[in-house]
Short mmCIF file of C-alpha atoms and ligand atoms in Angstrom, two decimals:
data_model
loop_
_atom_site.label_atom_id
_atom_site.label_comp_id
_atom_site.label_asym_id
_atom_site.label_seq_id
_atom_site.Cartn_x
_atom_site.Cartn_y
_atom_site.Cartn_z
CA UNK T 1488 87.00 88.65 123.10
CA UNK T 1489 85.29 90.90 125.85
CA UNK T 1490 88.24 92.97 127.17
CA UNK T 1491 87.92 95.46 130.12
CA UNK T 1492 89.34 99.20 129.66
CA UNK T 1493 88.69 100.41 132.94
CA UNK T 1494 89.01 99.74 137.10
CA UNK T 1495 87.20 103.25 137.39
CA UNK T 1496 84.27 101.90 138.00
CA UNK T 1497 85.79 99.97 141.26
CA UNK T 1498 87.97 102.62 141.65
CA UNK T 1499 87.80 103.81 145.21
CA UNK T 1500 87.39 108.42 145.33
CA UNK T 1501 90.76 110.51 144.58
CA UNK T 1502 92.98 110.41 147.71
CA UNK T 1503 92.15 112.97 150.82
CA UNK T 1504 94.89 115.51 148.81
CA UNK T 1505 95.94 118.93 151.28
CA UNK T 1506 95.98 120.56 147.88
CA UNK T 1507 93.87 123.78 146.59
CA UNK T 1508 90.87 122.72 146.74
CA UNK T 1509 89.07 122.44 143.34
CA UNK T 1510 87.11 123.52 141.06
CA UNK T 1511 85.78 122.24 137.38
CA UNK T 1512 84.32 123.60 134.52
CA UNK T 1513 82.43 120.78 132.77
CA UNK T 1514 80.81 120.25 129.78
CA UNK T 1515 80.51 119.85 125.84
CA UNK T 1516 82.98 121.75 122.97
CA UNK T 1517 81.56 125.57 122.92
CA UNK T 1518 78.98 125.36 126.49
CA UNK T 1519 80.62 128.26 127.52
CA UNK T 1520 83.84 127.54 129.42
CA UNK T 1521 86.19 129.72 128.27
CA UNK T 1522 83.22 132.49 129.41
CA UNK T 1523 82.42 131.42 132.93
CA UNK T 1524 86.86 131.09 133.35
CA UNK T 1525 87.35 134.91 132.69
CA UNK T 1526 83.89 136.21 134.38
CA UNK T 1527 85.25 133.38 138.11
CA UNK T 1528 89.18 134.79 137.67
CA UNK T 1529 88.05 138.52 138.51
CA UNK T 1530 86.79 136.70 142.05
CA UNK T 1531 90.06 137.54 144.51
CA UNK T 1532 90.43 134.36 145.62
CA UNK T 1533 90.48 132.03 142.57
CA UNK T 1534 93.16 130.77 140.30
CA UNK T 1535 92.77 129.63 136.41
CA UNK T 1536 94.30 127.36 134.78
CA UNK T 1537 92.56 127.05 131.14
CA UNK T 1538 93.41 124.73 129.36
CA UNK T 1539 96.16 124.99 127.31
CA UNK T 1540 94.61 124.29 123.17
CA UNK T 1541 97.34 126.65 122.08
CA UNK T 1542 99.86 123.98 122.68
CA UNK T 1543 97.74 121.51 121.30
CA UNK T 1544 98.14 123.79 118.04
CA UNK T 1545 102.24 123.36 118.84
CA UNK T 1546 103.28 120.22 119.54
CA UNK T 1547 107.47 121.29 118.41
CA UNK T 1548 105.16 122.78 114.92
CA UNK T 1549 102.95 120.15 114.63
CA UNK T 1550 98.70 120.87 114.96
CA UNK T 1551 97.31 117.89 117.16
CA UNK T 1552 94.32 119.56 117.50
CA UNK T 1553 94.09 120.17 113.38
CA UNK T 1554 95.41 116.06 112.91
CA UNK T 1555 92.97 115.39 115.15
CA UNK T 1556 90.03 116.61 113.24
CA UNK T 1557 91.66 115.35 109.63
CA UNK T 1558 91.92 111.66 110.08
CA UNK T 1559 91.18 110.86 113.72
CA UNK T 1560 91.98 106.97 113.11
CA UNK T 1561 95.73 107.73 112.67
CA UNK T 1562 96.43 110.86 114.69
CA UNK T 1563 93.57 111.17 117.54
CA UNK T 1564 95.85 108.99 119.36
CA UNK T 1565 99.01 110.81 119.02
CA UNK T 1566 96.40 113.65 120.14
CA UNK T 1567 94.81 112.54 123.79
CA UNK T 1568 98.04 111.58 124.96
CA UNK T 1569 99.18 114.94 124.53
CA UNK T 1570 96.29 115.96 125.97
CA UNK T 1571 96.19 113.69 129.28
CA UNK T 1572 99.92 115.03 129.12
CA UNK T 1573 98.99 119.29 129.68
CA UNK T 1574 95.81 117.65 132.05
CA UNK T 1575 98.50 116.24 134.43
CA UNK T 1576 100.08 119.13 134.22
CA UNK T 1577 97.33 120.97 135.31
CA UNK T 1578 95.56 118.86 138.02
CA UNK T 1579 99.93 118.46 139.15
CA UNK T 1580 100.13 122.28 140.27
CA UNK T 1581 100.04 124.59 143.03
CA UNK T 1582 98.02 127.42 143.58
CA UNK T 1583 99.43 130.61 144.62
CA UNK T 1584 95.10 131.05 146.14
CA UNK T 1585 91.80 130.16 148.24
CA UNK T 1586 90.12 128.32 145.01
CA UNK T 1587 92.15 126.21 142.06
CA UNK T 1588 89.72 126.56 139.05
CA UNK T 1589 91.10 124.18 136.24
CA UNK T 1590 88.75 123.78 132.10
CA UNK T 1591 88.33 120.59 131.50
CA UNK T 1592 90.09 117.41 133.54
CA UNK T 1593 91.46 114.72 132.90
CA UNK T 1594 88.36 112.80 133.87
CA UNK T 1595 86.42 114.33 131.41
CA UNK T 1596 89.08 113.48 128.36
CA UNK T 1597 88.94 110.17 129.13
CA UNK T 1598 85.86 109.10 130.35
CA UNK T 1599 84.15 112.08 127.08
CA UNK T 1600 86.73 112.70 123.93
CA UNK T 1601 88.84 108.92 124.28
CA UNK T 1602 85.47 107.23 125.05
CA UNK T 1603 83.63 109.05 122.37
CA UNK T 1604 86.93 108.29 119.76
CA UNK T 1605 86.29 104.69 120.53
CA UNK T 1606 82.54 104.39 120.28
CA UNK T 1607 82.63 105.85 117.37
CA UNK T 1608 84.15 103.92 115.81
CA UNK T 1609 87.41 106.70 115.02
CA UNK T 1610 89.80 104.83 117.56
CA UNK T 1611 91.64 101.29 117.01
CA UNK T 1612 90.51 99.47 119.79
CA UNK T 1613 94.28 99.21 120.43
CA UNK T 1614 95.20 103.34 121.40
CA UNK T 1615 91.87 103.44 123.65
CA UNK T 1616 93.48 99.99 124.92
CA UNK T 1617 96.98 101.45 125.30
CA UNK T 1618 95.27 105.90 126.61
CA UNK T 1619 93.19 103.38 128.99
CA UNK T 1620 96.29 101.77 130.46
CA UNK T 1621 97.72 104.85 130.53
CA UNK T 1622 94.44 106.84 131.92
CA UNK T 1623 94.21 103.76 134.98
CA UNK T 1624 98.20 103.94 135.88
CA UNK T 1625 97.93 108.05 136.75
CA UNK T 1626 94.18 108.04 138.55
CA UNK T 1627 95.90 105.24 140.85
CA UNK T 1628 99.56 106.57 141.22
CA UNK T 1629 99.02 110.70 141.26
CA UNK T 1630 96.74 113.29 142.40
CA UNK T 1631 93.75 113.62 140.61
CA UNK T 1632 91.21 114.92 142.72
CA UNK T 1633 88.35 117.59 142.50
CA UNK T 1634 85.67 118.93 145.25
CA UNK T 1635 83.32 120.31 142.65
CA UNK T 1636 82.68 119.12 138.89
CA UNK T 1637 80.82 122.55 137.17
CA UNK T 1638 78.88 121.36 134.31
CA UNK T 1639 77.54 124.08 131.69
CA UNK T 1640 74.61 121.96 130.51
CA UNK T 1641 73.88 123.24 126.56
CA UNK T 1642 72.27 121.85 124.05
CA UNK T 1643 74.00 120.25 121.17
CA UNK T 1644 72.18 123.01 118.59
CA UNK T 1645 73.27 125.10 121.31
CA UNK T 1646 76.63 124.48 121.20
CA UNK T 1647 77.89 123.71 117.05
CA UNK T 1648 75.97 127.51 117.02
CA UNK T 1649 79.08 128.41 119.33
CA UNK T 1650 81.05 126.92 117.61
CA UNK T 1651 81.08 128.03 113.57
CA UNK T 1652 80.95 131.90 115.61
CA UNK T 1653 83.87 131.41 117.71
CA UNK T 1654 84.97 130.56 113.53
CA UNK T 1655 88.65 128.13 114.96
CA UNK T 1656 89.15 126.57 111.63
CA UNK T 1657 89.85 123.19 113.17
CA UNK T 1658 86.24 122.26 114.44
CA UNK T 1659 84.45 123.75 111.56
CA UNK T 1660 83.71 120.01 109.86
CA UNK T 1661 82.65 118.68 113.43
CA UNK T 1662 79.22 117.38 112.52
CA UNK T 1663 76.35 117.63 115.00
CA UNK T 1664 75.69 113.85 115.40
CA UNK T 1665 79.58 113.94 117.30
CA UNK T 1666 78.30 117.05 119.97
CA UNK T 1667 75.37 114.93 120.45
CA UNK T 1668 77.34 112.21 121.35
CA UNK T 1669 79.78 113.95 123.28
CA UNK T 1670 76.45 115.22 125.11
CA UNK T 1671 75.27 112.22 126.09
CA UNK T 1672 78.35 110.70 127.75
CA UNK T 1673 79.09 113.77 129.34
CA UNK T 1674 74.94 113.68 130.60
CA UNK T 1675 75.35 109.58 131.12
CA UNK T 1676 78.85 111.04 133.03
CA UNK T 1677 77.94 113.46 135.71
CA UNK T 1678 73.43 113.40 135.46
CA UNK T 1679 72.78 109.30 134.99
CA UNK T 1680 76.12 108.74 136.99
CA UNK T 1681 76.44 105.65 134.60
CA UNK T 1682 79.92 103.21 133.81
CA UNK T 1683 81.71 105.93 134.83
CA UNK T 1684 82.26 107.79 138.86
CA UNK T 1685 81.92 111.44 139.47
CA UNK T 1686 84.65 112.30 141.53
CA UNK T 1687 83.31 114.64 142.96
CA UNK T 1688 79.76 116.97 143.52
CA UNK T 1689 77.98 118.88 140.33
CA UNK T 1690 76.77 121.35 140.54
CA UNK T 1691 74.73 122.54 136.59
CA UNK T 1692 74.31 125.03 135.48
CA UNK T 1693 72.71 125.79 131.98
CA UNK T 1694 73.57 127.36 129.57
CA UNK T 1695 71.83 127.35 126.34
CA UNK T 1696 71.37 131.90 126.62
CA UNK T 1697 72.53 134.81 126.06
CA UNK T 1698 76.02 136.44 127.36
CA UNK T 1699 73.46 138.68 129.36
CA UNK T 1700 72.04 136.02 130.70
CA UNK T 1701 75.06 133.59 131.75
CA UNK T 1702 77.14 136.29 133.63
CA UNK T 1703 73.20 136.68 135.61
CA UNK T 1704 73.40 132.88 136.59
CA UNK T 1705 77.09 132.42 136.82
CA UNK T 1706 76.53 134.86 139.25
CA UNK T 1707 73.42 133.22 141.23
CA UNK T 1708 75.51 130.26 142.07
CA UNK T 1709 78.93 132.65 142.69
CA UNK T 1710 78.59 131.68 146.52
CA UNK T 1711 77.35 128.21 145.95
CA UNK T 1712 80.33 127.47 144.03
CA UNK T 1713 83.53 130.16 145.89
CA UNK T 1714 81.80 129.34 149.74
CA UNK T 1715 82.45 125.95 149.53
CA UNK T 1716 85.77 125.06 150.92
CA UNK T 1717 84.70 127.81 153.74
P1 LIG X 2847 86.76 121.80 124.67
O1 LIG X 2847 87.24 121.12 125.78
O2 LIG X 2847 85.17 122.14 125.21
O3 LIG X 2847 86.92 123.32 124.86
P2 LIG X 2847 86.11 124.62 124.19
O4 LIG X 2847 87.45 125.56 124.37
O5 LIG X 2847 85.60 125.34 123.04
O6 LIG X 2847 85.24 125.08 125.64
P3 LIG X 2847 83.60 126.00 125.15
O7 LIG X 2847 83.52 127.00 124.24
O8 LIG X 2847 83.08 125.78 126.61
O9 LIG X 2847 84.99 128.29 126.10
O10 LIG X 2847 87.60 121.27 123.73
C1 LIG X 2847 88.43 122.32 123.15
C2 LIG X 2847 88.74 121.90 121.57
O11 LIG X 2847 89.59 120.20 121.41
C3 LIG X 2847 87.13 121.07 120.65
O12 LIG X 2847 87.64 120.95 119.95
C4 LIG X 2847 87.79 119.66 121.37
C5 LIG X 2847 88.64 119.14 121.39
N1 LIG X 2847 89.02 117.88 122.28
C6 LIG X 2847 88.74 116.71 122.15
O13 LIG X 2847 89.04 116.33 121.09
N2 LIG X 2847 89.82 115.66 122.98
C7 LIG X 2847 89.90 115.90 124.28
O14 LIG X 2847 90.21 115.44 125.02
C8 LIG X 2847 89.77 117.40 124.54
C9 LIG X 2847 89.58 117.66 126.74
C10 LIG X 2847 89.50 118.21 124.14
#
């Protein structure tokens, strides 16, 4: 039976909000999001909201990230449900500063990660159905507006090298094919704008380069990221 889980194609853009100007940084695992956040947290009018990976690694003592990587079929629903909860929390947070800069969003958790798990047969269809319903409800009932997406675009090979270098133990078994399909889903969503709607304009920065060059590229785009709301 042909099932349709997402109303994302027909859903309108998120409701206008009085909340702060919000920038989300997106991109594959290891593309440089944390470097980006560290760079921009020095700007005086920016408040940074990093992704709560530490929370995912300790849910009442359970490392849900590790469980998901060890046995996705069994644990990806638990893990992605918790990711979804922490993302809603970040979307709903008020910021003291002029610009709210968030690492990822509910969008990429659903359109890239959940989608990837399901399409790669790493998530049972019933779990995908439950997460999709949950996501659709949030999208319709909560304010998850984003004003600008900064997409850090890097090849899966660059991402793999960085993942190896940083040595987060949960990620050591992530194969290049997994990074390739996550990459394709980011590209489909943010560049080709297929299947899932992009909620706002997208600024692309290529991060296939060393750290110094990355800082230069961020610096070059600084004004168009920070001054767009003026
Ligand atoms: P990322 O959100 O890609 O963060 P990162 O620290 O790898 O980013 P960067 O290197 O660019 O600074 O992912 C963190 C881990 O969580 C990674 O192993 C992928 C995983 N993850 C999921 O499995 N599902 C999800 O929905 C999200 C958001 C992350």
